Short mmCIF file of C-alpha atoms in Angstrom, two decimals:
data_model
loop_
_atom_site.label_atom_id
_atom_site.label_comp_id
_atom_site.label_asym_id
_atom_site.label_seq_id
_atom_site.Cartn_x
_atom_site.Cartn_y
_atom_site.Cartn_z
CA UNK L 1 -16.23 -9.75 -1.78
CA UNK L 2 -16.78 -13.02 0.08
CA UNK L 3 -13.98 -12.42 2.61
CA UNK L 4 -12.63 -9.86 5.09
CA UNK L 5 -10.30 -7.68 3.00
CA UNK L 6 -7.30 -6.19 4.80
CA UNK L 7 -5.17 -5.18 1.78
CA UNK L 8 -6.35 -4.29 -1.74
CA UNK L 9 -4.53 -3.15 -4.89
CA UNK L 10 -5.15 -2.80 -8.61
CA UNK L 11 -2.58 -4.35 -10.97
CA UNK L 12 -3.57 -3.63 -14.57
CA UNK L 13 -6.70 -5.70 -15.23
CA UNK L 14 -6.37 -7.62 -11.94
CA UNK L 15 -7.50 -6.85 -8.41
CA UNK L 16 -5.24 -8.22 -5.68
CA UNK L 17 -6.42 -8.67 -2.11
CA UNK L 18 -5.52 -10.29 1.18
CA UNK L 19 -7.31 -10.87 4.43
CA UNK L 20 -9.34 -13.45 6.31
CA UNK L 21 -12.05 -15.88 5.22
CA UNK L 22 -15.69 -14.91 5.20
CA UNK L 23 -18.32 -16.52 7.44
CA UNK L 24 -19.19 -19.36 5.05
CA UNK L 25 -15.74 -19.72 3.49
CA UNK L 26 -13.69 -22.86 4.16
CA UNK L 27 -10.17 -21.42 4.03
CA UNK L 28 -7.15 -20.85 6.26
CA UNK L 29 -7.20 -17.90 8.71
CA UNK L 30 -4.70 -15.99 6.52
CA UNK L 31 -5.79 -16.01 2.88
CA UNK L 32 -2.41 -15.02 1.42
CA UNK L 33 -2.67 -13.23 -1.93
CA UNK L 34 -6.00 -13.46 -3.75
CA UNK L 35 -6.67 -12.37 -7.34
CA UNK L 36 -9.75 -11.37 -9.32
CA UNK L 37 -9.77 -10.84 -13.08
CA UNK L 38 -13.52 -10.15 -13.26
CA UNK L 39 -13.73 -7.00 -11.11
CA UNK L 40 -14.15 -8.87 -7.84
CA UNK L 41 -16.95 -11.26 -8.74
CA UNK L 42 -14.71 -14.31 -8.24
CA UNK L 43 -11.39 -14.75 -6.42
CA UNK L 44 -8.58 -17.28 -6.72
CA UNK L 45 -5.58 -17.91 -4.48
CA UNK L 46 -2.30 -16.80 -6.07
CA UNK L 47 0.10 -17.64 -3.22
CA UNK L 48 0.86 -17.74 0.52
CA UNK L 49 -2.51 -19.20 1.63
CA UNK L 50 -2.36 -19.97 5.34
CA UNK L 51 0.92 -18.05 5.69
CA UNK L 52 0.38 -14.31 5.24
CA UNK L 53 -2.27 -11.66 5.76
CA UNK L 54 -1.22 -8.49 3.92
CA UNK L 55 -2.56 -5.34 5.54
CA UNK L 56 -1.10 -3.14 2.79
CA UNK L 57 -0.68 -4.02 -0.89
CA UNK L 58 0.63 -1.97 -3.81
CA UNK L 59 1.34 -3.05 -7.38
CA UNK L 60 2.86 -1.78 -10.60
CA UNK L 61 2.86 -4.22 -13.50
CA UNK L 62 4.19 -7.57 -12.25
CA UNK L 63 5.73 -6.00 -9.15
CA UNK L 64 3.64 -6.47 -6.00
CA UNK L 65 4.77 -5.24 -2.58
CA UNK L 66 2.90 -6.03 0.62
CA UNK L 67 3.15 -5.37 4.33
CA UNK L 68 2.36 -8.46 6.38
CA UNK L 69 0.26 -8.18 9.51
CA UNK L 70 3.01 -10.12 11.28
CA UNK L 71 5.25 -7.33 12.59
CA UNK L 72 5.00 -5.13 9.50
CA UNK L 73 7.35 -7.32 7.46
CA UNK L 74 7.72 -6.19 3.86
CA UNK L 75 7.41 -8.78 1.10
CA UNK L 76 8.07 -8.27 -2.62
CA UNK L 77 7.15 -10.19 -5.76
CA UNK L 78 8.36 -9.53 -9.31
CA UNK L 79 6.13 -12.17 -10.94
CA UNK L 80 2.66 -10.88 -10.14
CA UNK L 81 2.55 -12.37 -6.64
CA UNK L 82 3.44 -15.97 -7.38
CA UNK L 83 6.78 -15.99 -5.53
CA UNK L 84 8.03 -13.67 -2.78
CA UNK L 85 11.12 -12.36 -1.04
CA UNK L 86 11.14 -10.69 2.37
CA UNK L 87 13.13 -7.60 3.19
CA UNK L 88 13.65 -4.69 5.59
CA UNK L 89 14.23 -4.57 9.29
CA UNK L 90 11.82 -1.62 9.65
CA UNK L 91 8.28 -2.31 10.85
CA UNK L 92 6.33 -0.58 8.07
CA UNK L 93 2.83 0.83 8.54
CA UNK L 94 2.00 1.94 4.98
CA UNK L 95 3.80 1.99 1.65
CA UNK L 96 3.54 3.38 -1.86
CA UNK L 97 5.11 2.17 -5.08
CA UNK L 98 6.02 4.57 -7.89
CA UNK L 99 3.58 3.66 -10.70
CA UNK L 100 6.19 4.60 -13.31
CA UNK L 101 9.23 3.00 -11.63
CA UNK L 102 8.53 -0.05 -9.43
CA UNK L 103 12.09 0.05 -8.06
CA UNK L 104 11.12 3.14 -6.03
CA UNK L 105 9.18 2.41 -2.82
CA UNK L 106 8.33 4.78 0.04
CA UNK L 107 7.15 3.46 3.40
CA UNK L 108 5.98 4.95 6.67
CA UNK L 109 7.30 4.03 10.11
CA UNK L 110 6.91 5.38 13.63
CA UNK L 111 10.23 7.22 13.15
CA UNK L 112 9.26 8.79 9.82
CA UNK L 113 9.15 7.88 6.14
CA UNK L 114 11.73 5.61 4.54
CA UNK L 115 12.72 5.22 0.90
CA UNK L 116 14.00 2.38 -1.26
CA UNK L 117 15.51 2.64 -4.72
CA UNK L 118 15.94 -1.13 -5.13
CA UNK L 119 12.32 -2.22 -5.02
CA UNK L 120 12.13 -2.59 -1.26
CA UNK L 121 15.23 -4.69 -0.71
CA UNK L 122 16.80 -1.98 1.43
CA UNK L 123 15.49 1.29 2.87
CA UNK L 124 16.98 4.50 4.21
CA UNK L 125 15.24 7.12 6.37
CA UNK L 126 14.22 10.30 4.52
CA UNK L 127 16.12 13.07 6.23
CA UNK L 128 14.05 16.13 7.21
CA UNK L 129 10.73 14.54 6.21
CA UNK L 130 7.58 15.12 8.29
CA UNK L 131 6.01 12.18 10.12
CA UNK L 132 3.65 10.55 7.60
CA UNK L 133 1.04 7.88 8.38
CA UNK L 134 -0.54 7.07 5.00
CA UNK L 135 0.63 7.35 1.39
CA UNK L 136 -0.86 7.42 -2.13
CA UNK L 137 1.18 7.71 -5.35
CA UNK L 138 -0.08 8.86 -8.73
CA UNK L 139 1.75 9.35 -12.03
CA UNK L 140 2.19 13.00 -11.07
CA UNK L 141 2.79 13.10 -7.33
CA UNK L 142 3.30 11.24 -4.06
CA UNK L 143 0.86 12.25 -1.31
CA UNK L 144 1.15 11.71 2.42
CA UNK L 145 -1.04 12.43 5.43
CA UNK L 146 0.39 12.87 8.91
CA UNK L 147 -1.16 11.18 11.97
CA UNK L 148 -2.86 14.47 12.92
CA UNK L 149 -4.25 15.10 9.39
CA UNK L 150 -1.71 17.38 7.70
CA UNK L 151 -1.54 16.67 3.95
CA UNK L 152 1.80 16.77 2.12
CA UNK L 153 2.92 16.31 -1.46
CA UNK L 154 6.21 15.24 -2.97
CA UNK L 155 7.22 15.52 -6.60
CA UNK L 156 10.67 13.95 -6.14
CA UNK L 157 9.77 10.49 -4.88
CA UNK L 158 9.60 11.42 -1.22
CA UNK L 159 12.97 13.19 -0.95
CA UNK L 160 11.21 16.47 -0.05
CA UNK L 161 7.67 17.25 1.12
CA UNK L 162 5.53 20.36 0.76
CA UNK L 163 2.47 21.02 2.98
CA UNK L 164 -0.70 21.27 0.92
CA UNK L 165 -3.64 21.21 3.31
CA UNK L 166 -5.24 19.53 6.27
CA UNK L 167 -8.13 17.21 7.09
CA UNK L 168 -10.07 17.19 10.35
CA UNK L 169 -8.52 14.41 12.41
CA UNK L 170 -6.35 11.32 12.06
CA UNK L 171 -6.48 9.65 8.62
CA UNK L 172 -7.96 6.18 8.24
CA UNK L 173 -7.41 5.77 4.48
CA UNK L 174 -6.06 7.70 1.50
CA UNK L 175 -6.48 7.32 -2.26
CA UNK L 176 -5.50 9.43 -5.24
CA UNK L 177 -5.55 9.59 -8.99
CA UNK L 178 -4.15 12.27 -11.30
CA UNK L 179 -7.01 14.67 -10.50
CA UNK L 180 -8.31 13.86 -7.03
CA UNK L 181 -6.96 13.17 -3.55
CA UNK L 182 -9.36 11.53 -1.08
CA UNK L 183 -8.78 11.07 2.66
CA UNK L 184 -11.09 9.21 5.05
CA UNK L 185 -11.07 10.42 8.65
CA UNK L 186 -13.62 9.92 11.41
CA UNK L 187 -16.15 8.46 9.00
CA UNK L 188 -15.97 11.53 6.73
CA UNK L 189 -14.44 11.53 3.23
CA UNK L 190 -12.49 14.68 2.31
CA UNK L 191 -11.75 15.22 -1.39
CA UNK L 192 -9.53 17.73 -3.12
#
């Protein structure tokens, strides 16, 4: 990738990314939303060049949700990232989008996880939930990792959480598919 990637998501046959220009790239400091349809060999600007640097991106079909580096503002697109609306008064650290229902979004904040049933337009705190730092959502389950490395799972869209393990130290990244959960912490990748 010819630029400094801060947010990355897969949307069907497209890769979506955001970040900052590479050393030899003549572009604004905030790249907005970038798109690749050839598995990252080439990238084109979709929108928001010079305006936004997404540090988190998630996508499901034409729905793209991103967390801007500017105060954790949440932005949402329903047309593949071409136009955007902003929402939420919560500064969001991470977010996950239900791959089967893009109207369901779960985010993490310093006060605990929050949940939206209207695609991120409005959020409510999840009562009784553990403090979660990072999220990953598969067709089967929503996963979360706490700041100290406790792993949780939710099968009801974040309404309730069950402990399911632990990694050694604070998480830096999380990814999951239907068979594997991977957490990066302290330069070590833990897989389950």
